[in-house]
Every structure is written in structure tokens, then in C-alpha cells.
Tab-separated table of C-alpha atoms and ligand atoms in Angstrom:
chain	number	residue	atom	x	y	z
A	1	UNK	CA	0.000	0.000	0.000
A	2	UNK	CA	1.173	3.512	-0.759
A	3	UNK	CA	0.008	6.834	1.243
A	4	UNK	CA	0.976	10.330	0.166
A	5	UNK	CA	1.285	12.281	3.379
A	6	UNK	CA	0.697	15.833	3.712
A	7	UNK	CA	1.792	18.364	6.933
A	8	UNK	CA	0.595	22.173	7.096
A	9	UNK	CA	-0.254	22.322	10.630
A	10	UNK	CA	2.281	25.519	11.192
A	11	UNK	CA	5.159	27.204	8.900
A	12	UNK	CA	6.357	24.115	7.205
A	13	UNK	CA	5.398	22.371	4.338
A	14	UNK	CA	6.044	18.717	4.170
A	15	UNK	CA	4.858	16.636	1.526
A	16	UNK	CA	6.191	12.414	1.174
A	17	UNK	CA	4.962	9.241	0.054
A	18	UNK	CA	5.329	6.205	1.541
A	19	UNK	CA	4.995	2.726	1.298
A	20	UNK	CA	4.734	0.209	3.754
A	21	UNK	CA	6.780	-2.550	2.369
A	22	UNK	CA	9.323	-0.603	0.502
A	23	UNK	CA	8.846	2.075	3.681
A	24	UNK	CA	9.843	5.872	2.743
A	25	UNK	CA	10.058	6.995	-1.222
A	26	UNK	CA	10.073	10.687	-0.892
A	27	UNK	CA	9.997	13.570	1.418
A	28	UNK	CA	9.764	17.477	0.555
A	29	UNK	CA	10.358	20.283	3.099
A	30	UNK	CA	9.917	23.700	2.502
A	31	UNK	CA	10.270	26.204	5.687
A	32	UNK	CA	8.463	29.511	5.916
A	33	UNK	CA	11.267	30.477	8.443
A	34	UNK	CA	12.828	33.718	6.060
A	35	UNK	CA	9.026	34.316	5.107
A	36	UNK	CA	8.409	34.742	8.848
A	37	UNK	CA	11.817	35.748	10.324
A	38	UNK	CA	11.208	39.953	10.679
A	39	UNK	CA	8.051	39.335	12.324
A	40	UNK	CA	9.646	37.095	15.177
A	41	UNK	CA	7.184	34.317	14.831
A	42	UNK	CA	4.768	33.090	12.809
A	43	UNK	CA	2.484	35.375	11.268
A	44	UNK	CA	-0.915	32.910	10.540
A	45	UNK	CA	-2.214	34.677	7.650
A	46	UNK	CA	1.409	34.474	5.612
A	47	UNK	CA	1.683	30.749	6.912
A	48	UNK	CA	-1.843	29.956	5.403
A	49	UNK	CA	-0.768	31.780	1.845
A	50	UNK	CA	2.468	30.534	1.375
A	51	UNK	CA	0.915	26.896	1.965
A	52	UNK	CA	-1.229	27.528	-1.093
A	53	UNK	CA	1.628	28.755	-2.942
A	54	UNK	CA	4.126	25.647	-2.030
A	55	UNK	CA	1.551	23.071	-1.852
A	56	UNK	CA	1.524	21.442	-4.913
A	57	UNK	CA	4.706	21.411	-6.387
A	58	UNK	CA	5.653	19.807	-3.630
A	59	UNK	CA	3.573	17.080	-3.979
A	60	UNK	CA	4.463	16.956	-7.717
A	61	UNK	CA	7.993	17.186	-6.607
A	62	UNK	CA	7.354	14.186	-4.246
A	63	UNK	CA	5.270	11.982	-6.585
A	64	UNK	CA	7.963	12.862	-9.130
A	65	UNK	CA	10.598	11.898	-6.722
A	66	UNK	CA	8.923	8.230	-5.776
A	67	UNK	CA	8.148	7.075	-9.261
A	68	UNK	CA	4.867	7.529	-8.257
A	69	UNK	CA	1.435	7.796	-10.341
A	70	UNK	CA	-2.149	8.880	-8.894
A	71	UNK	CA	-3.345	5.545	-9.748
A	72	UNK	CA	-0.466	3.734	-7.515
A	73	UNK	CA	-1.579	5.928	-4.192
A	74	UNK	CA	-4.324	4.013	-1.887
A	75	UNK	CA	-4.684	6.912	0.237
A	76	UNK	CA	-4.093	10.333	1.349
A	77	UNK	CA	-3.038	11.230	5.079
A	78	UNK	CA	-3.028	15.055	6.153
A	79	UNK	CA	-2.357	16.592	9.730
A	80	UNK	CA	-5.955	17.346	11.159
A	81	UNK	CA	-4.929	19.195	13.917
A	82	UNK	CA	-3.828	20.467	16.486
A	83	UNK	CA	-2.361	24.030	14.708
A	84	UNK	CA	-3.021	27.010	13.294
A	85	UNK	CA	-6.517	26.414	11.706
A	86	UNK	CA	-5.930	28.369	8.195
A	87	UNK	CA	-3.050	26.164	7.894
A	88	UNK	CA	-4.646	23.140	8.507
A	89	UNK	CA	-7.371	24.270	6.136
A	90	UNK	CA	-4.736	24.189	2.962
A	91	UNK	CA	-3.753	20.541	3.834
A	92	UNK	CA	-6.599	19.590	4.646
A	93	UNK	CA	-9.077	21.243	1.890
A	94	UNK	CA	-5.810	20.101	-0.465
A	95	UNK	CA	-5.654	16.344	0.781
A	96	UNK	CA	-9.747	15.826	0.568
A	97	UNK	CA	-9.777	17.177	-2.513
A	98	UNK	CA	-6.937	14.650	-3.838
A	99	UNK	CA	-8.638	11.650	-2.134
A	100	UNK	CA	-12.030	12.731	-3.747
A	101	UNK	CA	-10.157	13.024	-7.525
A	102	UNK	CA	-8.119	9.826	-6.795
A	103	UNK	CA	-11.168	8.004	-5.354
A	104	UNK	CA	-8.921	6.730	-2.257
A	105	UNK	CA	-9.771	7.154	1.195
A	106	UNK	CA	-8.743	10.561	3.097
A	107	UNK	CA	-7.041	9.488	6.543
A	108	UNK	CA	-6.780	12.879	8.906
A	109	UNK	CA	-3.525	12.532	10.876
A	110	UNK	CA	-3.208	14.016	14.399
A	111	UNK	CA	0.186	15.888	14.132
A	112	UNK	CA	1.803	15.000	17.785
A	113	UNK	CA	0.884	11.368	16.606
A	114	UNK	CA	2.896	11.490	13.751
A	115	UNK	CA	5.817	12.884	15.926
A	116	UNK	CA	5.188	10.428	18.541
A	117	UNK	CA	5.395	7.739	15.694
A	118	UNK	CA	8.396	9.255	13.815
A	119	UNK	CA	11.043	7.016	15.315
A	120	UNK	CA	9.681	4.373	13.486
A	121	UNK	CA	10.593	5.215	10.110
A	122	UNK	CA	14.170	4.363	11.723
A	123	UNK	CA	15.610	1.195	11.028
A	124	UNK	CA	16.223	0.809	14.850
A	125	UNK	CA	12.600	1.260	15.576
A	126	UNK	CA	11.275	1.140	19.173
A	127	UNK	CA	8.855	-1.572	20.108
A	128	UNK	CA	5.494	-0.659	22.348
A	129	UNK	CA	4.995	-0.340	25.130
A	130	UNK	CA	7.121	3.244	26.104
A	131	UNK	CA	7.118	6.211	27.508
A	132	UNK	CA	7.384	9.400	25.138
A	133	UNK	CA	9.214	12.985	25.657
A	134	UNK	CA	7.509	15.374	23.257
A	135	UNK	CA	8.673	18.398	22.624
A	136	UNK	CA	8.186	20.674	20.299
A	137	UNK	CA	7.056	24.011	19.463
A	138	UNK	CA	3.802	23.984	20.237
A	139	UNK	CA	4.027	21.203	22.902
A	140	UNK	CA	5.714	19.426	25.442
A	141	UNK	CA	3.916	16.061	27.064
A	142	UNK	CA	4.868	12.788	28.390
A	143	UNK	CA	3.446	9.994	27.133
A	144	UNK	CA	2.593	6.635	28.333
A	145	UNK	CA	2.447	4.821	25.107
A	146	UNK	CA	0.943	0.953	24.859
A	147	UNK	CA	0.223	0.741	20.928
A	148	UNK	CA	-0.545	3.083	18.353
A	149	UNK	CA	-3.569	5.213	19.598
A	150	UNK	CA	-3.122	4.108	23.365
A	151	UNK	CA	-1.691	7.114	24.544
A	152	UNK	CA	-2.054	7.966	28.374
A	153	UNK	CA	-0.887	11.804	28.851
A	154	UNK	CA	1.248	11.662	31.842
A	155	UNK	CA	2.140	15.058	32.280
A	156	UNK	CA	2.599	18.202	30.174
A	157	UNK	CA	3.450	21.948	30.414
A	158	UNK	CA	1.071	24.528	32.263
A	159	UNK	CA	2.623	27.163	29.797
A	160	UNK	CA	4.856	28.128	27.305
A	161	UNK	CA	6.340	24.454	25.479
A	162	UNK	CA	9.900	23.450	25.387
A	163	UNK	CA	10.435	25.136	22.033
A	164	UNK	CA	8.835	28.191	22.786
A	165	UNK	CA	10.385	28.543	25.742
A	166	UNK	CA	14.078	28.447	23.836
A	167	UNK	CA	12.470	30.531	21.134
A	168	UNK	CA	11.513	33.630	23.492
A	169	UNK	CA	15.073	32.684	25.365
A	170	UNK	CA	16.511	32.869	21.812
A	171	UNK	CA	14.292	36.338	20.997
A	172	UNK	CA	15.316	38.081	24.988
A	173	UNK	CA	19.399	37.096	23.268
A	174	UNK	CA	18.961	38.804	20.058
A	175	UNK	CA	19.152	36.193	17.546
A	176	UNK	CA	17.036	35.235	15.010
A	177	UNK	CA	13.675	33.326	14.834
A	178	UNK	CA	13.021	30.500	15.005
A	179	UNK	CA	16.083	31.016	17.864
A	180	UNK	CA	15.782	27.121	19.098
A	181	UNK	CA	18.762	25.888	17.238
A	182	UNK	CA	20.446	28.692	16.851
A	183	UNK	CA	20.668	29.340	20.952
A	184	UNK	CA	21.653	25.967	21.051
A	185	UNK	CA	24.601	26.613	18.949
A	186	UNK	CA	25.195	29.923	20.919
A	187	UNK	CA	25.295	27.388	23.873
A	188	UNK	CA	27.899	25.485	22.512
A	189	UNK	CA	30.059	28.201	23.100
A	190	UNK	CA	29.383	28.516	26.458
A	191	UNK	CA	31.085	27.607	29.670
A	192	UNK	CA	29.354	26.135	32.723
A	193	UNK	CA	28.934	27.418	36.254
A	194	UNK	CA	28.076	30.979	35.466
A	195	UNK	CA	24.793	31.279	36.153
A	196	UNK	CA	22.352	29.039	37.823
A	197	UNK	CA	18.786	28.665	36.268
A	198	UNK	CA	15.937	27.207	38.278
A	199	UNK	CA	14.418	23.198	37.349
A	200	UNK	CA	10.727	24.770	36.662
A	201	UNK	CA	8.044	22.355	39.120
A	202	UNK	CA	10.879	19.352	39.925
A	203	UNK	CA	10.690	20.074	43.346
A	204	UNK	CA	7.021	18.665	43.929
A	205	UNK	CA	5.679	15.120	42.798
A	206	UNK	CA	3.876	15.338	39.184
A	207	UNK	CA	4.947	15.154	35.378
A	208	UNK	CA	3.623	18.503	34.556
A	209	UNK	CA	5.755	21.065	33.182
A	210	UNK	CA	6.298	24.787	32.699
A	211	UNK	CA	8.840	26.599	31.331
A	212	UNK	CA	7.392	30.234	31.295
A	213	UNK	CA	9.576	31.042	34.674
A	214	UNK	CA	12.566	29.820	32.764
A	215	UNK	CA	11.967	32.487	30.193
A	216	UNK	CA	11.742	35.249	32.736
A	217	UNK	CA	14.921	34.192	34.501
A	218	UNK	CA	16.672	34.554	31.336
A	219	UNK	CA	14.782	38.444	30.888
A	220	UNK	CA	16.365	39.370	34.315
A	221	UNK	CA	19.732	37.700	33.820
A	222	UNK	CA	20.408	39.545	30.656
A	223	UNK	CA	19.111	42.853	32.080
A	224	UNK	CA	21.338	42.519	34.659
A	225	UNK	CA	24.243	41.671	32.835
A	226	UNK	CA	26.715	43.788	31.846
A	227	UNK	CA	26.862	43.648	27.637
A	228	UNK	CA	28.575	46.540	27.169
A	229	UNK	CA	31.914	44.990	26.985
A	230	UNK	CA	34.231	43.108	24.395
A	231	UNK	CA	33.291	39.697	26.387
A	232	UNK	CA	29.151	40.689	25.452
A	233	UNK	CA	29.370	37.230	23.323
A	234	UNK	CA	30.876	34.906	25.734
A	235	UNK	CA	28.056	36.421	28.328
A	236	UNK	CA	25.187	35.304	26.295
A	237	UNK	CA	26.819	32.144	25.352
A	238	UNK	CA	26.836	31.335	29.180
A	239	UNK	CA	23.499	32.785	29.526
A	240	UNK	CA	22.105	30.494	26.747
A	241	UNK	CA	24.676	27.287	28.166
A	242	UNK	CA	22.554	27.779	31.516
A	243	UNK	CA	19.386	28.248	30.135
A	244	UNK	CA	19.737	24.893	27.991
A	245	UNK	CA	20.929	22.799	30.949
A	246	UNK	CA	18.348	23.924	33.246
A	247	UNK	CA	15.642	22.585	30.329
A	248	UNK	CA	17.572	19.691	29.785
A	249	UNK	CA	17.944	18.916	33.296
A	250	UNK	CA	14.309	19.650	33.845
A	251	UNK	CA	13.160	17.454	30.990
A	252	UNK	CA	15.514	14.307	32.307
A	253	UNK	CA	14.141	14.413	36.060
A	254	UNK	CA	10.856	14.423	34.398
A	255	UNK	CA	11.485	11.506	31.897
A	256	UNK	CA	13.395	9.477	35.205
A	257	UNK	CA	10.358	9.899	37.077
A	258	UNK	CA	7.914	8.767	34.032
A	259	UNK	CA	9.801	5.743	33.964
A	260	UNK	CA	9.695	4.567	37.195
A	261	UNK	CA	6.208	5.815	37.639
A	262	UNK	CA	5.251	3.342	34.852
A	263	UNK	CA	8.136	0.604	35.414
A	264	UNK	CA	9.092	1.041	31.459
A	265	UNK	CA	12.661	0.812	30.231
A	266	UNK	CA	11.868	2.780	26.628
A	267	UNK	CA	12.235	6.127	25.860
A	268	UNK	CA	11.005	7.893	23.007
A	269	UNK	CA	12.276	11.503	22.353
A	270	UNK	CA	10.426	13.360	19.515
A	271	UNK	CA	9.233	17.226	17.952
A	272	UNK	CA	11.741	19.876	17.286
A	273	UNK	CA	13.005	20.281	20.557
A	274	UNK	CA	14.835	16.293	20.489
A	275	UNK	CA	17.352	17.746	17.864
A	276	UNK	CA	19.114	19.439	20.627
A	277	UNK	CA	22.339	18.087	21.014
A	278	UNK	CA	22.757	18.182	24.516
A	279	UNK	CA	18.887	16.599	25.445
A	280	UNK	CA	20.367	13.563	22.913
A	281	UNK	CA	23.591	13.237	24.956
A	282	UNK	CA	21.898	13.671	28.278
A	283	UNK	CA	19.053	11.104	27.835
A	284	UNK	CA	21.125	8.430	26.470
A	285	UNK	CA	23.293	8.764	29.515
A	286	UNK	CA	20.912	9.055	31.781
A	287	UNK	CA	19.132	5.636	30.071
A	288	UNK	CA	22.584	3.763	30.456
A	289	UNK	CA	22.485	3.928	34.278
A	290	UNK	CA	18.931	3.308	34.043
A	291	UNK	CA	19.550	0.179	31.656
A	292	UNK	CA	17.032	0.916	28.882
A	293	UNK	CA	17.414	2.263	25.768
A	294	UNK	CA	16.219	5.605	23.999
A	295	UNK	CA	15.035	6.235	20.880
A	296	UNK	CA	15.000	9.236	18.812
A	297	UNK	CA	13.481	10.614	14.862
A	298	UNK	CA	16.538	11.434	12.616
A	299	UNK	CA	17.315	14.858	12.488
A	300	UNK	CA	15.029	15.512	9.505
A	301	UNK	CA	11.860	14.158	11.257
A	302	UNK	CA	12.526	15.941	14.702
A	303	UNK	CA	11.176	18.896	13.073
A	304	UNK	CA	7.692	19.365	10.871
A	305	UNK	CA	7.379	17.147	8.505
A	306	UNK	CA	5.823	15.181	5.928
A	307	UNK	CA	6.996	11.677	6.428
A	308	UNK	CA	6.073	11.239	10.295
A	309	UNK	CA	2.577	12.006	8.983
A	310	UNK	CA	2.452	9.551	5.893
A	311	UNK	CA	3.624	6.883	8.611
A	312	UNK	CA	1.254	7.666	11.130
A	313	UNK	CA	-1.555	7.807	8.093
A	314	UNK	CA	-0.596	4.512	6.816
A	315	UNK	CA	-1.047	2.618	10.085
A	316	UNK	CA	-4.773	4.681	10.481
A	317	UNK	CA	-5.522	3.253	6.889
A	318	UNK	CA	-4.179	-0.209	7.682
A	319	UNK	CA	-6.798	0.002	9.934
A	320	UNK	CA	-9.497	0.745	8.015
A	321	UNK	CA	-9.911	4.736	9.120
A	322	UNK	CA	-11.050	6.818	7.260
A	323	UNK	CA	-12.267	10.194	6.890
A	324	UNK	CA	-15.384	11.609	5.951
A	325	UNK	CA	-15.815	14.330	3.293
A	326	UNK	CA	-17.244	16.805	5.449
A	327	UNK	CA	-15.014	16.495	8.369
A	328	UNK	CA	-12.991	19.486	9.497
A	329	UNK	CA	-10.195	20.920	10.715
A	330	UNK	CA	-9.262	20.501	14.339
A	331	UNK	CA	-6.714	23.390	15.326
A	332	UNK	CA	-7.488	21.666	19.193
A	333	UNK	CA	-7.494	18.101	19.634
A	334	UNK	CA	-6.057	16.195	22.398
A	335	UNK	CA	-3.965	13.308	21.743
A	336	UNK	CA	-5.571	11.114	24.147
A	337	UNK	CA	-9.107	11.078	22.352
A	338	UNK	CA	-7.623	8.982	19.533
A	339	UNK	CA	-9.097	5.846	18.954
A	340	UNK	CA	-6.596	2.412	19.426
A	341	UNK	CA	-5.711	0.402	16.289
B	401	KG4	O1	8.064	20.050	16.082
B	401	KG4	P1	8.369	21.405	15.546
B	401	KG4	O2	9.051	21.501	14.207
B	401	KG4	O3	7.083	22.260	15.428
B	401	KG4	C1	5.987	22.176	16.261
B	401	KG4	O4	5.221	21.202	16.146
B	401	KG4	O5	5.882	23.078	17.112
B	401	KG4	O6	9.238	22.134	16.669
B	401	KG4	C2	9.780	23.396	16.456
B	401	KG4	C3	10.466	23.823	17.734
B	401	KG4	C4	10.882	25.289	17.701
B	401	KG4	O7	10.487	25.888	18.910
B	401	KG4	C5	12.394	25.208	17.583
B	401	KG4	O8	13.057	26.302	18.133
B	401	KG4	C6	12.691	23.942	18.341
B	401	KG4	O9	11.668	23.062	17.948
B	401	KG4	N1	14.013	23.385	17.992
B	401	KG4	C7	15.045	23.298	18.851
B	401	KG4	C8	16.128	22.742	18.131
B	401	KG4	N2	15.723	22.520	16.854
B	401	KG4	C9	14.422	22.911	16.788
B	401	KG4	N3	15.143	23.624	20.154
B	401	KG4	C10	16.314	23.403	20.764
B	401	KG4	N4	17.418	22.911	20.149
B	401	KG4	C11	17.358	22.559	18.842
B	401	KG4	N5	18.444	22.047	18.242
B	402	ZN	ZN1	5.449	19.679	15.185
């Protein structure tokens, strides 16, 4: 069976087909980030547009790409939700409308699914049950995970996510959005034991989160800082060093204390946030004293994409979902409403 799989749920574009014996025959990206960049976040309205614009040459691109005609597609995935609705509406007006001409069935994906599934496009794919880290921009939520669609939310943040959380960090520093990666590369050139963040809600039992007292620790740290100097850079590197660790940190107590709560010994880390270096190094130390193993998307599926939701389609259509014609967009939907397959 072959799915093409369509993702629009924020300010990328990602379009790929996949098959499920011959597994993943093409993937296009294309990120709004320069679109978006002198606005310092994601302007809807733009998002929604340039969707329309990129939409289907990328899927041309992609069919292109996998050898692929109409009449060799069974189905056609799209993220459903959650996101920002007008960009859910291109996708998903875009993917009905393909189903409908191509007379397959329309599968509507749930996009922290397809992250949650993304490790499996890996050739070292983790096995149910586990416990999942995901964070990303728009969210960050442990997981208990049995099977695909048995999801038991565990804990998540009270505010601001993971990513948006080193996004504003990344905003407060001066650099450029979307600042995630590039405040972890600032990081990189920071030393240790210079300033001491806070571990945001580890001091009391629970798997919640929140990570909007991280951002304000960062607001006062660099007012009080003195910038004026030559050494300006190597202050915000240290500023941003801290900052990461205390996330990091935060986010490994947090996994340590999923696991135990639920006696598993697999980790899944997924969304944009698990292509920071240090959270990869971190975990899969912290899961060699604890004896398990971790798993993690490559680097191209940590962020928005198009193949995690192709995958997650496929297994919905294995099943025998589908979607109706009139169903809509969901720009809320929590993961833990999805049915079991
Ligand atoms: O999963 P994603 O592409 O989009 C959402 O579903 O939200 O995640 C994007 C988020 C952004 O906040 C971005 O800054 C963050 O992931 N991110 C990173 C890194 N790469 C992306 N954060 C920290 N370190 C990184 N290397
Ligand atoms: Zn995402």
C-alpha cells in the first residue's frame, strides 16, 4: 500500500509518500522560516498563503521523486490538527480534494501522533509499550504509550512548550527566529557554572511542566548583565549554556520519574526540541544507568514534517480509518481522544 502524506499544521510544508513494504520513497520540506523571520514568529495569515503557494509542487515534486502515479496511491493522510486552523485548512481542503479526484480514502492525521510515531521510520525502531518525551514548538507532554492510539498523557506543560520557551530565550538574546537551534549553537560556546537557572516544578511530585519562569529568569539575567563589553558574546553564550541545561535537566528528572512511575525501560524523544544536542547526549546517559534504551526521529523528522505524517496515516488506513468528506479541521485536539488500532 502507498500513502501520500501531507503536513501544514504551522510554517512548514512537508509533503512524502510512503509505502509500507518498501517504507519511505520521498519527502519534501519547505520552511516559511525567512518568510516569517522579521516578524519574530509566525504570522498565521502568511503561513496559510504561502501553503497555497508551495503546496503542490511539492507534492508533484514528491510523486515525481517516488516514481509515483495517482493511480499507484491508496490513500491520502493530512495533519488534522492540532495548529493554526488556516493552515490546517490548505492541507486539509488540499488532501480531501486529492482523495475525492483519486477516489482513495482521506485518513486525517493528528500531528503529535505522527511525531510520537516518527522514530519508526528508523531502522532501529522502538517496540510498544514506552514512555514518550515530546517536545516541540507547540508542545511538550509525556506519554505513556501501549500501541498506536493508546496514549495515556502523563504530564505536560502549564505554559509556554519546550520550544517556545528556547524561542523567546533565543528572541530576549537577540538572535534570530526560530532562535531554538540557533541558541543551542550559541550554547555550545558557552562555559558552565556561570549562572544558575531554576528546574521549573521538579521540586514537587507530578509530570507537569512549565517553562514560562525559565523564560523570565533569562529576561532578568540579561538585564542585569553587563553587555557593554568586548566579552558581550561569551556572556550570552553562558546565559544560553545555563538556560539549555536547566531545560535539559528539567526534561531528564521528568522523563526518570515517568519511567519509574510506569516501570518502562523505553524512551522515546520526539518534535523539534529532540534535535538538541545536549537533550540527545543527556538522555542516552541518563538511560545507560537506568539500563534501557532511547530512541530518537533522525534529524530531519525531529522537526515538521511530511513523512512522520504519511507513517502515522498509513497505520490509520491499515486500519481501516477513514475520513469523511465533510469532516474538518481541528486546530485543538487532544492526543488522548484517539481511537486504538
Ligand atoms: O516540532 P516542531 O518543528 O514544530 C511544532 O510542532 O511546534 O518544533 C519546532 C520547535 C521550535 O520551537 C524550535 O526552536 C525547536 O523546535 N528546535 C530546537 C532545536 N531545533 C528545533 N530547540 C532546541 N534545540 C534545537 N536544536
Ligand atoms: Zn510539530
Amino acid at each position: 500500500m502507498r500513502i501520500l502524506g501531507i503536513e501544514t499544521s504551522c510554517d512548514e510544508t512537508g509533503i512524502a509518500v510512503y509505502d509500507d513494504e518498501k517504507g519511505l520513497l520521498s519527502h519534501e520540506l519547505y520552511s516559511q522560516v525567512k518568510l516569517h523571520a522579521d516578524y519574530g514568529g509566525v504570522v498565521p495569515e502568511l503561513a496559510s498563503r504561502d501553503h497555497v503557494r508551495k503546496i503542490i509542487p511539492l507534492i508533484e515534486k514528491a510523486m515525481e521523486d517516488a516514481d509515483t502515479q495517482p493511480s499507484d496511491i491508496d490513500g491520502v493522510a493530512f495533519t488534522q490538527g492540532p495548529g493554526l486552523v488556516g493552515a490546517l485548512l490548505v492541507g486539509s481542503s488540499v488532501g480531501r480534494s486529492l482523495a475525492y479526484a483519486w477516489n482513495v480514502p482521506a485518513v486525517g492525521v493528528h500531528h503529535m501522533e505522527g511525531h510520537l510515531l516518527a522514530p519508526m521510520l528508523e531502522d532501529d525502531a522502538p517496540e510498544f509499550p514506552f514512555v514518550a518525551l515530546l517536545v516541540s514548538g507547540g508542545h511538550s507532554m509525556l506519554v505513556k504509550v501501549e500501541g498506536i492510539g493508546q496514549y495515556e498523557v502523563l504530564g505536560e506543560s502549564i505554559d509556554d512548550a519546550a520550544g517556545e520557551a528556547f524561542d523567546k530565550t533565543a528572541k530576549l538574546l537577540g538572535l534570530d527566529y526560530p532562535g531554538g537551534p540557533l541558541l543551542a549553537k550559541l550554547a555550545e560556546k558557552g562555559e558552565a557554572g556561570h549562572y544558575k537557572f531554576p528546574r521549573p516544578m521538579t521540586d514537587r511530585p507530578g509530570l507537569d511542566f512549565s517553562f514560562s519562569g525559565l523564560k523570565t529568569f533569562a529576561a532578568n539575567t540579561i538585564r542585569d548583565a553587563d553587555l557593554t563589553g568586548g566579552d558581550a558574546e561569551q556572556i550570552k553564550a553562558n546565559i544560553a549554556y545555563a538556560f539549555q541545561e536547566a531545560v535539559v535537566d528539567t526534561l531528564i528528572i521528568k522523563c526518570k520519574r515517568a519511567l519509574k512511575q510506569t516501570g518502562m525501560k523505553r524512551l522515546v524523544i520526539a518534535g523539534g526540541v529532540s534535535a538538541n544536542t545536549m537533550l540527545r547526549s543527556e538522555m542516552k546517559a541518563l538511560m545507560q544507568e537506568l539500563k534501557g534504551e532511547v530512541f530518537y526521529p533522525s534529524l530531519a523528522y525531529c522537526t515538521d514534517n511530511g513523512a512522520m505524517i504519511a507513517y502515522a496515516g498509513m497505520q490509520r488506513l491499515k486500519a481501516g480509518e477513514t475520513l469523511a468528506l465533510s469532516s474538518q479541521a481541528k486546530p485543538r485536539w487532544p492526543l488522548d481522544t484517539l481511537s486504538a488500532i
